[in-house]
Amino acid sequence: MNDRNGLQSPLRSDALEKILGQVSYVDDLQPAGVLFGATIRTSLPGGTLKSVQRNPDWDWTGFIIVTAGDIPGKNAVKMLEDDQPILVEHHYRHAGEPVVLLAHRNRQILHAALAQIQLQERAGADPIWDVDASLESDTPVIPQNTYTDYLLQKGDLSAGESECDVFVELRAETSAQEQLYIEPQGMIAQLLPDGRMRVEGSMQCPYYVLDALRQCLGWEEERIQVVQTTTGGAFGGKEDYPSVIACHAALLALKANGQPVKIIYDRSEDLRVTPKRHPSRTRVRLGATRDGELRMIDMDFAIDGGAYRTLSPVVLSRGVIHAPGPYHCAHVRVRGRAVFTNHPPFGAFRGFGAPQSIFAMEIAMDQLAVKLGMDQVALRRKNLLRPGLASATSDVQSHDCFAEEVLDLALARSHYYEKRAAFAAWNQRGGDTRRGIGLACFAHGAGFTGNGEIYLASRLSLALLPDGMVEILCSNTEMGQGAATTLAQVAAEALGVPLEYVRFPAVDTSRVPNSGPTVASRTCMVVGGLVATAAKKLRRNLEERGLDLERFDVGQYREHCAALCAEKGGEWRVTETYQAPPGIVWDEKRFQGRAYASFAWACYVAEIEVDMTTLETRLLHFTAVQEIGKAVHTRIAQGQIEGGVVQGIGWALFEDILWSDKGTMANDRLTNYIIPTSADIPEIDVVFLEKGLGAGPNGAKGIGELPMDGPAPAILNALHNALGVAVTQIPASPERLLRILHGHLEAVQ
């Protein structure tokens, strides 16, 4: 299949089954004798559990009941810190925490029984919902109500301030966002006859789940098997929370005498209790000379971590590193804090902290341009990183820096200046709508931050079978992003065989090594690199035994594969372990050095129209230009960009999580949590620059998170251009725009 760039993009390996509805997701699996599980949760936003009372008149025959006292191992979810209980025993921090697990063979009877168990709870201190209120609290729940406090500093801020002629200050706020994967969370657990616990379900990171089960059950790894079922979307939402639901299913299965237990959340429960994108508050102060040279960037970046630490420190870390944008500035300070509140914990979501901080920086750059009386593009061009200049982390840029090139291409592709003039003329006519155009420049680092990939020491194997089939054995998962096809394509190309000879089996921790989690835009770049290296090693093994893979012949290939496998008495395996590329030096305490092996560079342009009666915002066109090293599968890469842009549009304009007085999501239905539909999405012009300088196979870079960074600031800068007033909070709903415009009118009267 030829894509629109004229390159070859083979069909996705999972496409036909999914289109025809032949794939089995976790809730489609019906093991014999399966019991269904459900959860009873706290109702108060923090407090103490006094007692659990069962109705003595209810027939409890056939029920499996689990409380904290039934946990054989440690009652803590295995994450960065063991502060979150698997089941509440005494104290808790948010509404919706799990207390009692029930299982029964009949789902209707099970749900009826939930009302027959009452929790006696005592309220704790007054709940805290706001990060600044939390930081100012005189009765912190944790020290300073801060999970993590980071400081990125370069130069001398006071010296930079003295060099500035013009300053701009603003407060930017971003809301929580729900991942809204198509398939809700779900797990099946069963105690096998040989004494092992098998857990299968919808997940991104099987080894995270394995580690959580080891700690919960107090067992050795060999007694636990984790299998990923076909996963209907994740976007980060199935990174950490599957560990929770897997432990719950396993605890019920432990008491079920070999009967499998299935826990599947309905959409409402999923929306109420699972992690979402961290809300953020950023105070920005930029200073520049009269001619627009940035001399000072000062940012106070705070994210709402919710009631437990979970993944907030690493989300914060990426947000802090990306906060100063793709700009050169001699004097920079970014303080980042992840803050306690009584909301359910927030977690991973595509972009992982960078969209929040990039949003603040890019809207501040537009306002600085206005203050200077300078063109927004000219301001950016003057300050963009170039080879030889140092980033905010003191990383001196080399030839793999394309900030200015993507800007130039985006301007040309979108006809930026022509559109801006045409929109200005449109607005002067004073009709029913106003039009605007805005842009955002940004870069996104792929892979784990700093030394994270070295610490992971990811391992991957290729298994050659006697019939010539090659299996990719890794813990990275296909969750709709096309990894199964992309990694198979990398292996086939490096090995020199047709794509149909490579397959990507279901991830099973009893068979595959730990190649790290499916997060951080690392799968194609880091894991794909391991695949390519292993495939080249396998090719050498075959060529050393006389096979010519330059001229592929099916018969000879299979003959040599059978002979090679016979040497091992079954299959032939090659295994590779991650080796960091040279030149990666990162100081984790000072936030200085090269934070990522590769950065992808981008410039996005949004064109919008605002109905001045309803204040609804409509996208007219969207241009997404990015330098990505190399597109392994161009069609899949294009889909990644389009999907990320759509999610960014939703975050910018539509998706507004409303909180109940208990701190849980109040609009927990698809009828009242509004996301963009096809009617809301304009033509998205996706443009790739491919310079082939990334750390992945053939110079590829990670791009999964990149497209989440740019849409929101580009859209709000377009609103600024259309309405003449700054919008610094998302989503930019009609109600919010009405308040801003009224406030602006009152200020000028």
Short mmCIF file of N, CA and C in Angstrom, two decimals, residues 99-187:
data_model
loop_
_atom_site.label_atom_id
_atom_site.label_comp_id
_atom_site.label_asym_id
_atom_site.label_seq_id
_atom_site.Cartn_x
_atom_site.Cartn_y
_atom_site.Cartn_z
N VAL A 99 -12.08 -0.94 49.14
CA VAL A 99 -12.09 -1.47 50.51
C VAL A 99 -12.38 -2.96 50.52
N VAL A 100 -13.44 -3.36 49.84
CA VAL A 100 -13.89 -4.76 49.83
C VAL A 100 -14.01 -5.23 48.38
N LEU A 101 -13.55 -6.45 48.13
CA LEU A 101 -13.71 -7.09 46.83
C LEU A 101 -14.70 -8.24 46.96
N LEU A 102 -15.61 -8.33 46.02
CA LEU A 102 -16.60 -9.41 46.00
C LEU A 102 -16.51 -10.14 44.67
N ALA A 103 -16.80 -11.43 44.67
CA ALA A 103 -16.89 -12.20 43.43
C ALA A 103 -18.04 -13.19 43.54
N HIS A 104 -18.72 -13.38 42.42
CA HIS A 104 -19.85 -14.33 42.35
C HIS A 104 -20.00 -14.75 40.89
N ARG A 105 -20.59 -15.90 40.67
CA ARG A 105 -20.73 -16.41 39.30
C ARG A 105 -21.80 -15.67 38.52
N ASN A 106 -22.72 -14.98 39.22
CA ASN A 106 -23.81 -14.29 38.56
C ASN A 106 -23.62 -12.78 38.73
N ARG A 107 -23.51 -12.08 37.62
CA ARG A 107 -23.22 -10.65 37.69
C ARG A 107 -24.37 -9.87 38.32
N GLN A 108 -25.60 -10.23 38.04
CA GLN A 108 -26.74 -9.51 38.61
C GLN A 108 -26.79 -9.67 40.12
N ILE A 109 -26.60 -10.89 40.60
CA ILE A 109 -26.58 -11.12 42.04
C ILE A 109 -25.40 -10.38 42.68
N LEU A 110 -24.27 -10.38 41.99
CA LEU A 110 -23.08 -9.69 42.50
C LEU A 110 -23.37 -8.21 42.71
N HIS A 111 -23.94 -7.55 41.73
CA HIS A 111 -24.17 -6.11 41.86
C HIS A 111 -25.27 -5.80 42.88
N ALA A 112 -26.22 -6.71 43.03
CA ALA A 112 -27.22 -6.52 44.07
C ALA A 112 -26.59 -6.60 45.46
N ALA A 113 -25.57 -7.44 45.59
CA ALA A 113 -24.92 -7.63 46.89
C ALA A 113 -24.11 -6.42 47.33
N LEU A 114 -23.72 -5.58 46.38
CA LEU A 114 -22.90 -4.42 46.75
C LEU A 114 -23.62 -3.52 47.75
N ALA A 115 -24.93 -3.44 47.64
CA ALA A 115 -25.71 -2.60 48.57
C ALA A 115 -25.88 -3.24 49.93
N GLN A 116 -25.48 -4.51 50.07
CA GLN A 116 -25.66 -5.23 51.33
C GLN A 116 -24.43 -5.14 52.23
N ILE A 117 -23.42 -4.42 51.81
CA ILE A 117 -22.24 -4.18 52.62
C ILE A 117 -22.11 -2.67 52.84
N GLN A 118 -22.05 -2.28 54.08
CA GLN A 118 -21.97 -0.87 54.44
C GLN A 118 -20.63 -0.55 55.08
N LEU A 119 -20.05 0.55 54.66
CA LEU A 119 -18.80 1.02 55.25
C LEU A 119 -19.11 2.11 56.26
N GLN A 120 -18.57 1.98 57.43
CA GLN A 120 -18.66 3.04 58.43
C GLN A 120 -17.39 3.87 58.36
N GLU A 121 -17.53 5.12 57.92
CA GLU A 121 -16.37 5.98 57.68
C GLU A 121 -16.45 7.23 58.55
N ARG A 122 -15.29 7.70 58.94
CA ARG A 122 -15.21 8.97 59.67
C ARG A 122 -14.39 9.94 58.83
N ALA A 123 -14.97 11.11 58.62
CA ALA A 123 -14.31 12.11 57.77
C ALA A 123 -13.01 12.59 58.40
N GLY A 124 -12.05 12.89 57.54
CA GLY A 124 -10.79 13.45 58.00
C GLY A 124 -10.83 14.97 57.95
N ALA A 125 -9.69 15.57 57.75
CA ALA A 125 -9.60 17.03 57.65
C ALA A 125 -10.34 17.50 56.40
N ASP A 126 -10.61 18.79 56.36
CA ASP A 126 -11.26 19.34 55.17
C ASP A 126 -10.44 19.02 53.93
N PRO A 127 -11.09 18.56 52.88
CA PRO A 127 -10.35 18.16 51.67
C PRO A 127 -9.73 19.36 50.97
N ILE A 128 -8.68 19.10 50.21
CA ILE A 128 -7.97 20.11 49.45
C ILE A 128 -8.07 19.75 47.97
N TRP A 129 -8.49 20.71 47.14
CA TRP A 129 -8.67 20.43 45.72
C TRP A 129 -7.71 21.23 44.83
N ASP A 130 -7.09 22.26 45.36
CA ASP A 130 -6.32 23.19 44.55
C ASP A 130 -4.85 23.13 44.94
N VAL A 131 -3.94 23.19 43.94
CA VAL A 131 -2.52 23.03 44.24
C VAL A 131 -1.99 24.17 45.11
N ASP A 132 -2.42 25.39 44.87
CA ASP A 132 -1.91 26.49 45.68
C ASP A 132 -2.45 26.44 47.10
N ALA A 133 -3.72 26.05 47.24
CA ALA A 133 -4.26 25.87 48.59
C ALA A 133 -3.52 24.77 49.32
N SER A 134 -3.15 23.73 48.59
CA SER A 134 -2.40 22.64 49.21
C SER A 134 -1.02 23.09 49.66
N LEU A 135 -0.33 23.86 48.81
CA LEU A 135 1.01 24.33 49.16
C LEU A 135 0.98 25.29 50.35
N GLU A 136 -0.14 25.99 50.53
CA GLU A 136 -0.25 26.97 51.61
C GLU A 136 -0.88 26.39 52.88
N SER A 137 -1.25 25.12 52.86
CA SER A 137 -1.95 24.52 53.99
C SER A 137 -1.07 24.47 55.24
N ASP A 138 -1.69 24.76 56.40
CA ASP A 138 -0.98 24.67 57.68
C ASP A 138 -1.00 23.25 58.24
N THR A 139 -1.79 22.37 57.63
CA THR A 139 -1.89 20.98 58.12
C THR A 139 -1.64 20.02 56.96
N PRO A 140 -0.40 19.96 56.47
CA PRO A 140 -0.11 19.12 55.32
C PRO A 140 -0.30 17.63 55.63
N VAL A 141 -0.76 16.90 54.62
CA VAL A 141 -0.93 15.45 54.75
C VAL A 141 0.40 14.74 54.59
N ILE A 142 1.23 15.25 53.70
CA ILE A 142 2.61 14.80 53.53
C ILE A 142 3.50 16.03 53.70
N PRO A 143 4.79 15.88 53.90
CA PRO A 143 5.64 17.06 54.10
C PRO A 143 5.48 18.10 53.00
N GLN A 144 5.12 19.32 53.39
CA GLN A 144 4.87 20.45 52.49
C GLN A 144 3.80 20.14 51.45
N ASN A 145 3.08 19.05 51.64
CA ASN A 145 2.07 18.60 50.65
C ASN A 145 2.68 18.49 49.25
N THR A 146 3.94 18.12 49.20
CA THR A 146 4.68 18.05 47.94
C THR A 146 5.32 16.68 47.79
N TYR A 147 4.96 15.99 46.72
CA TYR A 147 5.58 14.69 46.44
C TYR A 147 7.01 14.85 45.94
N THR A 148 7.21 15.84 45.08
CA THR A 148 8.51 16.05 44.46
C THR A 148 8.69 17.53 44.18
N ASP A 149 9.91 18.02 44.36
CA ASP A 149 10.24 19.42 44.12
C ASP A 149 11.53 19.45 43.31
N TYR A 150 11.42 19.84 42.04
CA TYR A 150 12.58 19.86 41.15
C TYR A 150 12.97 21.30 40.82
N LEU A 151 14.24 21.49 40.51
CA LEU A 151 14.70 22.80 40.09
C LEU A 151 15.66 22.64 38.91
N LEU A 152 15.27 23.21 37.78
CA LEU A 152 16.15 23.33 36.61
C LEU A 152 16.65 24.76 36.60
N GLN A 153 17.96 24.95 36.63
CA GLN A 153 18.50 26.30 36.70
C GLN A 153 19.73 26.41 35.82
N LYS A 154 19.78 27.50 35.08
CA LYS A 154 20.92 27.78 34.20
C LYS A 154 21.19 29.28 34.27
N GLY A 155 22.43 29.64 34.43
CA GLY A 155 22.76 31.06 34.49
C GLY A 155 22.36 31.69 35.80
N ASP A 156 22.14 33.00 35.77
CA ASP A 156 21.81 33.79 36.96
C ASP A 156 20.56 34.61 36.64
N LEU A 157 19.44 34.27 37.26
CA LEU A 157 18.18 34.91 36.93
C LEU A 157 18.20 36.41 37.22
N SER A 158 18.83 36.79 38.31
CA SER A 158 18.88 38.23 38.63
C SER A 158 19.70 38.99 37.59
N ALA A 159 20.78 38.38 37.11
CA ALA A 159 21.57 39.02 36.06
C ALA A 159 20.75 39.12 34.78
N GLY A 160 20.01 38.07 34.46
CA GLY A 160 19.16 38.10 33.28
C GLY A 160 18.11 39.18 33.37
N GLU A 161 17.53 39.35 34.54
CA GLU A 161 16.49 40.36 34.73
C GLU A 161 17.04 41.76 34.47
N SER A 162 18.27 41.98 34.88
CA SER A 162 18.86 43.32 34.68
C SER A 162 19.14 43.61 33.21
N GLU A 163 19.17 42.58 32.39
CA GLU A 163 19.45 42.75 30.96
C GLU A 163 18.18 42.94 30.14
N CYS A 164 17.02 42.87 30.78
CA CYS A 164 15.75 42.89 30.05
C CYS A 164 15.15 44.29 29.98
N ASP A 165 14.50 44.58 28.87
CA ASP A 165 13.76 45.82 28.70
C ASP A 165 12.26 45.62 28.82
N VAL A 166 11.80 44.43 28.50
CA VAL A 166 10.36 44.14 28.48
C VAL A 166 10.11 42.81 29.19
N PHE A 167 9.05 42.79 29.99
CA PHE A 167 8.67 41.57 30.71
C PHE A 167 7.21 41.24 30.41
N VAL A 168 6.89 39.97 30.50
CA VAL A 168 5.50 39.54 30.45
C VAL A 168 5.30 38.48 31.52
N GLU A 169 4.17 38.56 32.22
CA GLU A 169 3.84 37.57 33.25
C GLU A 169 2.45 37.04 32.99
N LEU A 170 2.27 35.74 33.25
CA LEU A 170 0.93 35.17 33.14
C LEU A 170 0.83 33.93 34.01
N ARG A 171 -0.41 33.54 34.23
CA ARG A 171 -0.72 32.30 34.93
C ARG A 171 -1.48 31.42 33.95
N ALA A 172 -0.94 30.26 33.65
CA ALA A 172 -1.57 29.33 32.71
C ALA A 172 -2.11 28.14 33.49
N GLU A 173 -3.29 27.69 33.10
CA GLU A 173 -3.91 26.54 33.77
C GLU A 173 -4.39 25.54 32.73
N THR A 174 -4.12 24.27 33.00
CA THR A 174 -4.62 23.20 32.15
C THR A 174 -5.44 22.23 33.01
N SER A 175 -6.46 21.66 32.40
CA SER A 175 -7.38 20.80 33.14
C SER A 175 -6.92 19.35 33.09
N ALA A 176 -7.58 18.53 33.90
CA ALA A 176 -7.41 17.09 33.78
C ALA A 176 -7.99 16.65 32.44
N GLN A 177 -7.54 15.51 31.97
CA GLN A 177 -8.06 14.95 30.73
C GLN A 177 -8.14 13.44 30.86
N GLU A 178 -9.25 12.90 30.45
CA GLU A 178 -9.47 11.45 30.50
C GLU A 178 -8.93 10.79 29.23
N GLN A 179 -8.20 9.67 29.38
CA GLN A 179 -7.63 8.99 28.22
C GLN A 179 -8.73 8.45 27.30
N LEU A 180 -9.82 8.01 27.88
CA LEU A 180 -10.99 7.52 27.14
C LEU A 180 -10.63 6.48 26.08
N TYR A 181 -9.82 5.52 26.48
CA TYR A 181 -9.58 4.35 25.64
C TYR A 181 -10.92 3.66 25.36
N ILE A 182 -11.03 3.01 24.22
CA ILE A 182 -12.29 2.39 23.82
C ILE A 182 -12.68 1.27 24.78
N GLU A 183 -11.70 0.48 25.20
CA GLU A 183 -11.96 -0.67 26.08
C GLU A 183 -11.65 -0.31 27.53
N PRO A 184 -12.62 -0.42 28.43
CA PRO A 184 -12.34 -0.12 29.85
C PRO A 184 -11.33 -1.10 30.45
N GLN A 185 -10.91 -0.79 31.67
CA GLN A 185 -9.95 -1.63 32.37
C GLN A 185 -10.55 -3.00 32.67
N GLY A 186 -9.72 -4.04 32.57
CA GLY A 186 -10.22 -5.38 32.87
C GLY A 186 -9.10 -6.38 33.05
N MET A 187 -9.31 -7.34 33.97
CA MET A 187 -8.34 -8.40 34.26
C MET A 187 -9.06 -9.71 34.59
#
